[in-house]
mmCIF file of C-alpha atoms in Angstrom:
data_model
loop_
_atom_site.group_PDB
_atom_site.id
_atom_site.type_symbol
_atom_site.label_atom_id
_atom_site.label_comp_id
_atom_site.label_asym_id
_atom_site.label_seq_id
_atom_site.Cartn_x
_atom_site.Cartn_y
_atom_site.Cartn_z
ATOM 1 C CA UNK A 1 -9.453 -84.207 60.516
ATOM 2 C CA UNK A 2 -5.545 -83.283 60.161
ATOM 3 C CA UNK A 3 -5.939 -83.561 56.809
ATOM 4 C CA UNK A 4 -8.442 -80.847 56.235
ATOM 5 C CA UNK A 5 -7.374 -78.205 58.559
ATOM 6 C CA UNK A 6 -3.779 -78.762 56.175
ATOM 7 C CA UNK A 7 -6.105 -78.171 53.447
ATOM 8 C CA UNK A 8 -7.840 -74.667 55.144
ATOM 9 C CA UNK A 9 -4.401 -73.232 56.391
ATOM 10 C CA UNK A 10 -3.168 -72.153 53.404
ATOM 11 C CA UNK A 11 -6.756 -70.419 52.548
ATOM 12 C CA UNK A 12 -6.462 -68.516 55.762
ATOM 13 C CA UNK A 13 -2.565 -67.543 55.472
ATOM 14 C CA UNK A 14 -3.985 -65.668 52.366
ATOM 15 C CA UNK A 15 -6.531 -64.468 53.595
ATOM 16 C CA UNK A 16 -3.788 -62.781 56.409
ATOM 17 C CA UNK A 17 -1.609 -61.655 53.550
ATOM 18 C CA UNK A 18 -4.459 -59.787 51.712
ATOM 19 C CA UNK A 19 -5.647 -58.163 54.862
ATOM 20 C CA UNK A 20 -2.517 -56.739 55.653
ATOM 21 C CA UNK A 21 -2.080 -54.936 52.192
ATOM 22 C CA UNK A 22 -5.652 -53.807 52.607
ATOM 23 C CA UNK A 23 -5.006 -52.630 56.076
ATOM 24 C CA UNK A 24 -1.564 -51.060 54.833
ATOM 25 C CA UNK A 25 -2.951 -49.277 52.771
ATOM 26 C CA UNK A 26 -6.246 -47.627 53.705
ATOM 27 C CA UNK A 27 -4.340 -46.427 56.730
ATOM 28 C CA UNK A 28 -1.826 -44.226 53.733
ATOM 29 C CA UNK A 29 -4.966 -43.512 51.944
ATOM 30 C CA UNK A 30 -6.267 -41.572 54.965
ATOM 31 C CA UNK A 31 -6.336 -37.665 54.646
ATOM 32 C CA UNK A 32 -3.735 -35.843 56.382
ATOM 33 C CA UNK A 33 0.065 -36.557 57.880
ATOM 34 C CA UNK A 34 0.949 -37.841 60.616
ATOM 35 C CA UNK A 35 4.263 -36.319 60.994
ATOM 36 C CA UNK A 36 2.240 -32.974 60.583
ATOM 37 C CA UNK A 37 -0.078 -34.309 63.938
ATOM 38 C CA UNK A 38 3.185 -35.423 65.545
ATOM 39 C CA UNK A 39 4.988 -32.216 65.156
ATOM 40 C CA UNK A 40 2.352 -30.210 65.913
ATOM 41 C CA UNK A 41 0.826 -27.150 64.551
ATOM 42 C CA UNK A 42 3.729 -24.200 65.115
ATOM 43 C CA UNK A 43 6.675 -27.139 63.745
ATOM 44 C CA UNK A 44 8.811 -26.189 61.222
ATOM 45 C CA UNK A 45 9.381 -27.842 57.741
ATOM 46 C CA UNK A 46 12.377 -28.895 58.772
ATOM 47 C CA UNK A 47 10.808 -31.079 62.134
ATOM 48 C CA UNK A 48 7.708 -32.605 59.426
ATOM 49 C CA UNK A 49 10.384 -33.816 57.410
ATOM 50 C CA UNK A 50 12.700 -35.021 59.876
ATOM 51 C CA UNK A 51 9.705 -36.917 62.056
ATOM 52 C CA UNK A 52 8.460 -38.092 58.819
ATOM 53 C CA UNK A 53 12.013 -39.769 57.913
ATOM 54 C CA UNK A 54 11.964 -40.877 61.293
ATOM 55 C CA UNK A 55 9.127 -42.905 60.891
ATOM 56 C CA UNK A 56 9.973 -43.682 57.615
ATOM 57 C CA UNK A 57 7.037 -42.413 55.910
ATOM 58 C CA UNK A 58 9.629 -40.744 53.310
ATOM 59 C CA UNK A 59 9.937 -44.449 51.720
ATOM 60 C CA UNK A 60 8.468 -45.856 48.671
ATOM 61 C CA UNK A 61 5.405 -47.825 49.933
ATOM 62 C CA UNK A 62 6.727 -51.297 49.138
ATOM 63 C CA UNK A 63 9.633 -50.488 51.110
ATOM 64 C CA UNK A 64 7.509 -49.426 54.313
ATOM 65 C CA UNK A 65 5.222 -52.435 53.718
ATOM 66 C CA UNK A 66 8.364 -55.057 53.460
ATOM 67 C CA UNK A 67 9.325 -53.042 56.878
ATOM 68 C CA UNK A 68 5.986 -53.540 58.533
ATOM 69 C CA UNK A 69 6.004 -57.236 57.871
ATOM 70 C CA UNK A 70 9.675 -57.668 58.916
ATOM 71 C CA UNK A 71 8.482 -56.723 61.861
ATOM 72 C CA UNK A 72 5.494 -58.661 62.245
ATOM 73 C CA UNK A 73 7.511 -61.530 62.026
ATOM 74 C CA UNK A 74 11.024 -60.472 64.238
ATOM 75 C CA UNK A 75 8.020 -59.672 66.971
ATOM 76 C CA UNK A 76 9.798 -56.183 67.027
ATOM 77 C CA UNK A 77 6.932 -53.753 66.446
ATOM 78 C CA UNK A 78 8.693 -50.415 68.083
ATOM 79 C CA UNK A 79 7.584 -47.692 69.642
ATOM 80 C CA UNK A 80 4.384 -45.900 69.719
ATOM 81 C CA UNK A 81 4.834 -42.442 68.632
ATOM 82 C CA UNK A 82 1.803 -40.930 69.548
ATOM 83 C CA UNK A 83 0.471 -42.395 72.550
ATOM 84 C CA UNK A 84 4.057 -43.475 74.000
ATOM 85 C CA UNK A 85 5.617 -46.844 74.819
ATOM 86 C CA UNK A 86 6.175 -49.881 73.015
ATOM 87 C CA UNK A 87 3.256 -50.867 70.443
ATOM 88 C CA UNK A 88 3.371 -54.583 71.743
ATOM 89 C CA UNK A 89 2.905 -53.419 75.434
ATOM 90 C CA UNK A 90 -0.198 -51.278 74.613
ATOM 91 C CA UNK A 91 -1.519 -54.237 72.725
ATOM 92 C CA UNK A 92 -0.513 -56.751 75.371
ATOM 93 C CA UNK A 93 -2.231 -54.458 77.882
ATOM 94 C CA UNK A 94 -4.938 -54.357 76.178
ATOM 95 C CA UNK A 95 -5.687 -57.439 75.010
ATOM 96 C CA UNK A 96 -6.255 -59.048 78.408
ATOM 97 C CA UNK A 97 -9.155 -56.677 79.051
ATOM 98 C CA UNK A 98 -11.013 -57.450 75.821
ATOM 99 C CA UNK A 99 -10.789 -61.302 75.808
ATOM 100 C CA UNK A 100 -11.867 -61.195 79.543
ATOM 101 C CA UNK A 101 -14.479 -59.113 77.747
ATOM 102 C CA UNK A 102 -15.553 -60.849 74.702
ATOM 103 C CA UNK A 103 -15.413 -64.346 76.848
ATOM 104 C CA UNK A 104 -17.725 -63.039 79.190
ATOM 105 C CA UNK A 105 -20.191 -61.822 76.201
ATOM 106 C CA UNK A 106 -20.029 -65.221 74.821
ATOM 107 C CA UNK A 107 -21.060 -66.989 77.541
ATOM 108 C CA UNK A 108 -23.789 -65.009 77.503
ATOM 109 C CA UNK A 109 -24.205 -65.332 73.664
ATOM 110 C CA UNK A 110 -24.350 -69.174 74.212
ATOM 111 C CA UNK A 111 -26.471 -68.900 77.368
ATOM 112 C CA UNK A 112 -28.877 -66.677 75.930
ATOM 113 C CA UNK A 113 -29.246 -68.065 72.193
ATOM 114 C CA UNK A 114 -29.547 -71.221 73.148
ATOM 115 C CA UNK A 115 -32.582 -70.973 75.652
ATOM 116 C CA UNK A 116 -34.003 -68.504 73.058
ATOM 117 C CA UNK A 117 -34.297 -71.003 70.194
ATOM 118 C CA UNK A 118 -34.969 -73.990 72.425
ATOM 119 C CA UNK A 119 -38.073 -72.211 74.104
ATOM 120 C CA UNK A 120 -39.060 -70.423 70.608
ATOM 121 C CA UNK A 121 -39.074 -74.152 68.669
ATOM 122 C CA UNK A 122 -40.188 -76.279 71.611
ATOM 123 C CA UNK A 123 -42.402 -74.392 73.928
ATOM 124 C CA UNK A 124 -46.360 -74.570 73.895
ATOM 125 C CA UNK A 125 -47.434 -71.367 75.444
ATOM 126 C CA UNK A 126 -48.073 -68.714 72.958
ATOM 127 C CA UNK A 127 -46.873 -66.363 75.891
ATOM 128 C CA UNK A 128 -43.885 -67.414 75.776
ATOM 129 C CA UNK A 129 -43.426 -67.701 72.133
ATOM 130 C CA UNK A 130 -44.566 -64.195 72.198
ATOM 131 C CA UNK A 131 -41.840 -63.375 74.738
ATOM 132 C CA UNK A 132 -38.937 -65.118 72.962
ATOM 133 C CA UNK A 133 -40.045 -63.144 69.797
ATOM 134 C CA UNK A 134 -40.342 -59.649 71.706
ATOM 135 C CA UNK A 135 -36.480 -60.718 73.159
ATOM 136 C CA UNK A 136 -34.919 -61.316 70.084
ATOM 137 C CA UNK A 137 -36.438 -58.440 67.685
ATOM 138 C CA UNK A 138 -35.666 -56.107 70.297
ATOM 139 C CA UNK A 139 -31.995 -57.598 71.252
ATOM 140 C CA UNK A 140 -31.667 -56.891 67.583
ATOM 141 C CA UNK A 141 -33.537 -53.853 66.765
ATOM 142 C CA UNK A 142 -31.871 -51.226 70.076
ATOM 143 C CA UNK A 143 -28.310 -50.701 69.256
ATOM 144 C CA UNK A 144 -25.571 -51.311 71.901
ATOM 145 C CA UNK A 145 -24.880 -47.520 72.743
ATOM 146 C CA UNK A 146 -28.510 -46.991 73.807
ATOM 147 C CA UNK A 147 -28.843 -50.346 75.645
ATOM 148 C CA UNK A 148 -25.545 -49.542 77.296
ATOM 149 C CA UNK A 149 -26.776 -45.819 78.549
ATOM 150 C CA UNK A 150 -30.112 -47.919 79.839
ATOM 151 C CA UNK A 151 -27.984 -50.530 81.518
ATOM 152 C CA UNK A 152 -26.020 -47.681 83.498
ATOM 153 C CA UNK A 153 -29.106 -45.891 84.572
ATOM 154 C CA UNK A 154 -31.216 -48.726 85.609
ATOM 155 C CA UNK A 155 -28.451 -51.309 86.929
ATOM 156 C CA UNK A 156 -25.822 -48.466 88.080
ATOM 157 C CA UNK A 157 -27.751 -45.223 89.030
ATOM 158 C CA UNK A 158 -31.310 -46.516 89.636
ATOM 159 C CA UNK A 159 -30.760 -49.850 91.592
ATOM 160 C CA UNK A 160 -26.931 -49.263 92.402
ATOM 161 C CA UNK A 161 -26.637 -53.049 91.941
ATOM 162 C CA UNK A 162 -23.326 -52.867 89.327
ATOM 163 C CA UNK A 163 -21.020 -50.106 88.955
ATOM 164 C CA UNK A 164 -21.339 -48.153 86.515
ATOM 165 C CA UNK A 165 -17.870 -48.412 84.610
ATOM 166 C CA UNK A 166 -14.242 -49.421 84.912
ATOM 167 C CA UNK A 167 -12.417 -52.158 84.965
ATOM 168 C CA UNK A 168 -11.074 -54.943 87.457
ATOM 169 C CA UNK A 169 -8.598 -57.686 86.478
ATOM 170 C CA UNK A 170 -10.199 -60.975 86.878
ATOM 171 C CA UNK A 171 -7.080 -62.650 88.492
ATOM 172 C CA UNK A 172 -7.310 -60.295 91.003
ATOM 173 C CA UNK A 173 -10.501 -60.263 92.529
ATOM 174 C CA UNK A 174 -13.273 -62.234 90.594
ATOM 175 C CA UNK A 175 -16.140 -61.268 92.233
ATOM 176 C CA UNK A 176 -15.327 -58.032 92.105
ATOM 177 C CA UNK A 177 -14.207 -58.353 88.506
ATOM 178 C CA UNK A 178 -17.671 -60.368 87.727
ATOM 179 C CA UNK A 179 -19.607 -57.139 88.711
ATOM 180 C CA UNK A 180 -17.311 -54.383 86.913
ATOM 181 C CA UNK A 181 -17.949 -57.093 83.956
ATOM 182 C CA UNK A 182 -21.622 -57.745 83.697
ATOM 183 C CA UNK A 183 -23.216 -54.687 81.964
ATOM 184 C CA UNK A 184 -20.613 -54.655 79.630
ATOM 185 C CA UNK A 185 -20.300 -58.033 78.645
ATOM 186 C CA UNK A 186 -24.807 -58.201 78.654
ATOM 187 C CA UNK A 187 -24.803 -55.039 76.135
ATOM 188 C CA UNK A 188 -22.442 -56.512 73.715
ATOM 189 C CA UNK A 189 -23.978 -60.276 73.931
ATOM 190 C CA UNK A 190 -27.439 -59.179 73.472
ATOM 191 C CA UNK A 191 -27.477 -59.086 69.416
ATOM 192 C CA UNK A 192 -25.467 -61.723 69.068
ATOM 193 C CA UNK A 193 -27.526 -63.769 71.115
ATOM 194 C CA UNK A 194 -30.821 -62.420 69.360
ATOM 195 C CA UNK A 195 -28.928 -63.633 65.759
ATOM 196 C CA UNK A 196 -27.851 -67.176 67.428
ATOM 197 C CA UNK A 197 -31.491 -67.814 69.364
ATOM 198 C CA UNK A 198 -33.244 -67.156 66.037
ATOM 199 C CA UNK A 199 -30.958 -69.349 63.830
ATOM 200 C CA UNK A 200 -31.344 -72.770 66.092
ATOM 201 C CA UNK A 201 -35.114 -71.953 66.309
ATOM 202 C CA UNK A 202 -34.689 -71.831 62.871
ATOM 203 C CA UNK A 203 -33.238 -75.469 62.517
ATOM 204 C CA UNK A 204 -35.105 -76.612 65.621
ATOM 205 C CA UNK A 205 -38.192 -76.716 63.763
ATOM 206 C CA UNK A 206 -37.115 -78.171 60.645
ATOM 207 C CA UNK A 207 -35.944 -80.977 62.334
ATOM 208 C CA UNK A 208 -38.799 -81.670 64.563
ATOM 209 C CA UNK A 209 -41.146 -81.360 61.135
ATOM 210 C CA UNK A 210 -38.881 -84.339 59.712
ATOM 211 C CA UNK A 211 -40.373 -87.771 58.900
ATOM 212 C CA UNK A 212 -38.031 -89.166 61.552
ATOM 213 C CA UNK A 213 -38.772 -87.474 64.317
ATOM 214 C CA UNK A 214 -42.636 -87.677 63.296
ATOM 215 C CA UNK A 215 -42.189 -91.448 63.354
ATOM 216 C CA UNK A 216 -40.023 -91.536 67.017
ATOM 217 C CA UNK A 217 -42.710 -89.169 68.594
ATOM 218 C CA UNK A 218 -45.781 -91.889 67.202
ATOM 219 C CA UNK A 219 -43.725 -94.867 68.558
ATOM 220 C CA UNK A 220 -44.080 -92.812 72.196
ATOM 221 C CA UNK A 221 -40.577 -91.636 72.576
ATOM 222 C CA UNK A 222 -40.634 -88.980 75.030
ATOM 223 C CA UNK A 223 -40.143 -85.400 73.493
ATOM 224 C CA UNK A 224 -36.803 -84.442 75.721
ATOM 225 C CA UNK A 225 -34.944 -86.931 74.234
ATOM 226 C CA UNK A 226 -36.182 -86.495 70.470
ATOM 227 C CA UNK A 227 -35.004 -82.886 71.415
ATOM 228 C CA UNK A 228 -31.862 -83.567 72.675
ATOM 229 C CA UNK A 229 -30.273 -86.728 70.891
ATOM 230 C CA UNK A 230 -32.043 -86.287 67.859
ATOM 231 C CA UNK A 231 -33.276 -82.778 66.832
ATOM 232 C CA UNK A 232 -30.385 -80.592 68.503
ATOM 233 C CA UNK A 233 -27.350 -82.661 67.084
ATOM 234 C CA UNK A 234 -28.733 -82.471 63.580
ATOM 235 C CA UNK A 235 -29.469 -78.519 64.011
ATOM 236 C CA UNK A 236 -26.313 -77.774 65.382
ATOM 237 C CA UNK A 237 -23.543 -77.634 62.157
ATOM 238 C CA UNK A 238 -24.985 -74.179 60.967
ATOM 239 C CA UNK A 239 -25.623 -72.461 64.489
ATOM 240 C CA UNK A 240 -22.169 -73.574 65.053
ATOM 241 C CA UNK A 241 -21.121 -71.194 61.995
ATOM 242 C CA UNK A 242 -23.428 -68.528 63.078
ATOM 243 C CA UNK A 243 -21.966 -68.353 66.374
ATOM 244 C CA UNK A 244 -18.374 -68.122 64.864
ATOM 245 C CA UNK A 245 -19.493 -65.312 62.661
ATOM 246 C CA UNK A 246 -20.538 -63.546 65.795
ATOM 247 C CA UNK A 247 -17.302 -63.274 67.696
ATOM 248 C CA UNK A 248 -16.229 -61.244 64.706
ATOM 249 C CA UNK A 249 -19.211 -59.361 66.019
ATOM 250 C CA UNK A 250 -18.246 -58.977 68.949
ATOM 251 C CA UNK A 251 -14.886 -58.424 68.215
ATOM 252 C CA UNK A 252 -15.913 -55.210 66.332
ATOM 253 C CA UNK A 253 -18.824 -54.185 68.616
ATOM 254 C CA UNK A 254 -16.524 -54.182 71.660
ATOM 255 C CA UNK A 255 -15.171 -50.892 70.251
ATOM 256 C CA UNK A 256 -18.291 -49.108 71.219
ATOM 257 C CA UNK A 257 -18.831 -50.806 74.234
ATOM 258 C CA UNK A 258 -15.569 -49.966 76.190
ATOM 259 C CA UNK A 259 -15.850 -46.982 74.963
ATOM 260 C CA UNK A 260 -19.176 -46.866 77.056
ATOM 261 C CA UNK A 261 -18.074 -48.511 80.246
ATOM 262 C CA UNK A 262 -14.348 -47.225 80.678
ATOM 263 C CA UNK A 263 -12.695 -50.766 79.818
ATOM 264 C CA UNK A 264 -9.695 -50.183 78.745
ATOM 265 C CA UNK A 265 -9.028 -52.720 76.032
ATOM 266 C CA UNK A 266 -8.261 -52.929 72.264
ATOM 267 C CA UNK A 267 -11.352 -51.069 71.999
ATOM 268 C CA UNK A 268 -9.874 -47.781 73.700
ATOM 269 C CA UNK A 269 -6.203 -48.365 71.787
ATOM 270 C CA UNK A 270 -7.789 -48.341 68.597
ATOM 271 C CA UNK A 271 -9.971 -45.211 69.062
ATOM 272 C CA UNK A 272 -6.651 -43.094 70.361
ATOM 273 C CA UNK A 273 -4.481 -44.799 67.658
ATOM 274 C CA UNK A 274 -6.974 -43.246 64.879
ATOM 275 C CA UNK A 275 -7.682 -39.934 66.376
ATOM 276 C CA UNK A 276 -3.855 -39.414 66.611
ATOM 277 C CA UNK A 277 -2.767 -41.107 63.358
ATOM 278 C CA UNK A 278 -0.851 -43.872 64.887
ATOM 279 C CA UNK A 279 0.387 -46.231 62.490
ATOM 280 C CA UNK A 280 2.520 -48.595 64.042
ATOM 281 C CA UNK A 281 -0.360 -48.948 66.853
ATOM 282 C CA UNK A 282 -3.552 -48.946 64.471
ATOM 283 C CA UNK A 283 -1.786 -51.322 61.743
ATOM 284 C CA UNK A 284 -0.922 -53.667 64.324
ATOM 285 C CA UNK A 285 -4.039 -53.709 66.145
ATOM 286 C CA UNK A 286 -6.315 -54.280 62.673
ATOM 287 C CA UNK A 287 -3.991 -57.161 61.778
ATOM 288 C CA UNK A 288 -4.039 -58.918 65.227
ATOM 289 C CA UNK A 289 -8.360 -58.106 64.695
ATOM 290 C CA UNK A 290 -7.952 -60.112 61.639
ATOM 291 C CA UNK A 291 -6.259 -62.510 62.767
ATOM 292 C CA UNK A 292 -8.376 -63.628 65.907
ATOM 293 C CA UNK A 293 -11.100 -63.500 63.182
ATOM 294 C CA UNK A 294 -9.712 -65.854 61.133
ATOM 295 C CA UNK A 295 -8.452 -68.215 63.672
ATOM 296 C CA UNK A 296 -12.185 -68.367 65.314
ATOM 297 C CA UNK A 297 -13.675 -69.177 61.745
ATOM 298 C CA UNK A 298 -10.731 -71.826 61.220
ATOM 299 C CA UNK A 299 -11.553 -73.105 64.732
ATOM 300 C CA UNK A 300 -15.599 -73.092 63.431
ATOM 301 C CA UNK A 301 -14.700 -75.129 60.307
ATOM 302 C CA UNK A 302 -12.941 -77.958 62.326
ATOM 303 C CA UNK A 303 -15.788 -78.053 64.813
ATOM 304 C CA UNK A 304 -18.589 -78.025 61.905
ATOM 305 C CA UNK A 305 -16.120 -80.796 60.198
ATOM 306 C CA UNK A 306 -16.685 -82.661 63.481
ATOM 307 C CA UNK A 307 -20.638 -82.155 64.103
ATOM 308 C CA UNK A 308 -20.851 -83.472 59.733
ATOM 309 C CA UNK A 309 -19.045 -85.957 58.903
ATOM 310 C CA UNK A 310 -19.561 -85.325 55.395
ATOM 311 C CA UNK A 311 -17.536 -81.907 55.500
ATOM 312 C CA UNK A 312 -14.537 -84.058 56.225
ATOM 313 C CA UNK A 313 -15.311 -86.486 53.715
ATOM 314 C CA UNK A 314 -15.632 -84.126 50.660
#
């Protein structure tokens, strides 16, 4: 196992270093200055240029690049110009807020998916086949936003069982933070879920239409256990990928979903960072993005490597 994550570190240090040029560079590509927004429409010339030097955007680009990554690695990311404070504070701040909220969407995710493909490969009843079907085409098919609004007004304003938006620190009062963190955390887990519940129904029944299992169900071995120590284990190595790729999913869909609910995470600092041309914040923010992304699909690898032995064989 040590061996091959040594062999995938390198791949995903690349994969880092090429994601920060791209990121470094769409943001410059972008029409219009942000010393211009800074300074406001009635500066002078004079204040453009002298914000502009101030943030060094008067460089050559390598220059501001070999800057940027100085920084990413001294931990000094400096000040936000647009929004205010120190870009690693906002970030900081934020980032609590989202992984309370993405970990609370993939416990759903996992909760969800897997009783979804389980029922859909295993169950009997065409009514509940039909129901499994009807939960994951529609999980997939309404996008967050309008789930989200039907959330509020059925859960919030109809049964005034959740509020309707904000935000509550789960160190400081769980069940209150539980309840400030259910709608949210439901509307961004229900795709996901939908993708990961049709995936392991997927492999589900593949494996149960194998000769072996066949022969195990004629020799009278009761169908819970064929399901669990045979026909699970052996579908697990790609739902375990799928469900990697989806915290990238969630990850991005989170964007739309605090902006929805009021939570103020990474979401929220991205969306102000881009309407007011904050590089320092938006830069940052993409590359830590990235960077969770590839770390969760490093973490997938070893666990796949684990479930097939072959993976760490080859």
């Amino acid at each position: 196992m040590r061996s091959y994550l040594l062999k995938r570190i390198p791949s995903a240090l690349l994969v880092l270093l090429l994601a920060s040029v791209a990121v470094f560079l769409i943001l410059r590509l972008l029409p219009g200055d942000p010393a211009t927004t800074l300074a406001g429409p009635d500066a002078t010339p004079a204040a453009v240029a002298a914000i502009r030097a101030h943030l060094g955007l008067d460089r050559p680009l390598p220059a501001q690049y070999g800057s940027w990554l100085h920084a990413l690695a001294t931990g000094d990311l400096g000040p936000s110009y647009a929004i205010g404070g120190q870009v690693s504070d906002l970030i900081g701040n934020g980032l609590g807020a989202t992984l309370e909220l993405t970990a609370g969407a993939l416990v759903l995710v996992v909760l969800l998916g897997f009783t979804a493909g389980v029922l859909g490969a295993t169950a009997r009843s065409r009514t509940v086949q039909a129901l499994v079907r009807v939960f994951t085409t529609g999980a997939l098919a309404v996008p967050p936003f309008v789930t989200g609004v039907v959330l509020v007004l059925v859960l919030a304003v109809g049964l005034g069982l959740l509020p309707a938006g904000g935000y509550q620190p789960f160190a400081q009062a769980p069940d209150l933070a539980v309840q400030y963190l259910a709608m949210p955390a439901l509307c961004l887990a229900l795709p996901s879920a939908a993708v990961l519940g049709r995936y392991l129904r997927d492999g589900l029944e593949r494996t149960l239409a194998e000769d072996h299992v066949r022969t195990a169900t004629a020799l009278g071995v009761p169908r819970r256990r064929i399901l669990w120590r045979h026909a699970l284990p052996n579908a697990l190595p790609p739902v375990v990928t799928v469900l990697g790729m989806q915290v990238g999913q969630l990850l991005g869909g989170a964007v739309l979903v605090e902006a929805i609910f009021a939570w103020p995470g990474l979401g929220q600092l991205a969306q102000q960072g881009v309407l007011r041309r904050d590089y320092p914040v938006v830069q940052d923010l993409l590359l830590l993005l990235v960077a969770v992304f590839v770390a969760v699909q490093l973490l997938t690898d070893l666990v796949y490597a684990w479930l097939d032995p072959r993976i760490r064989w080859e």
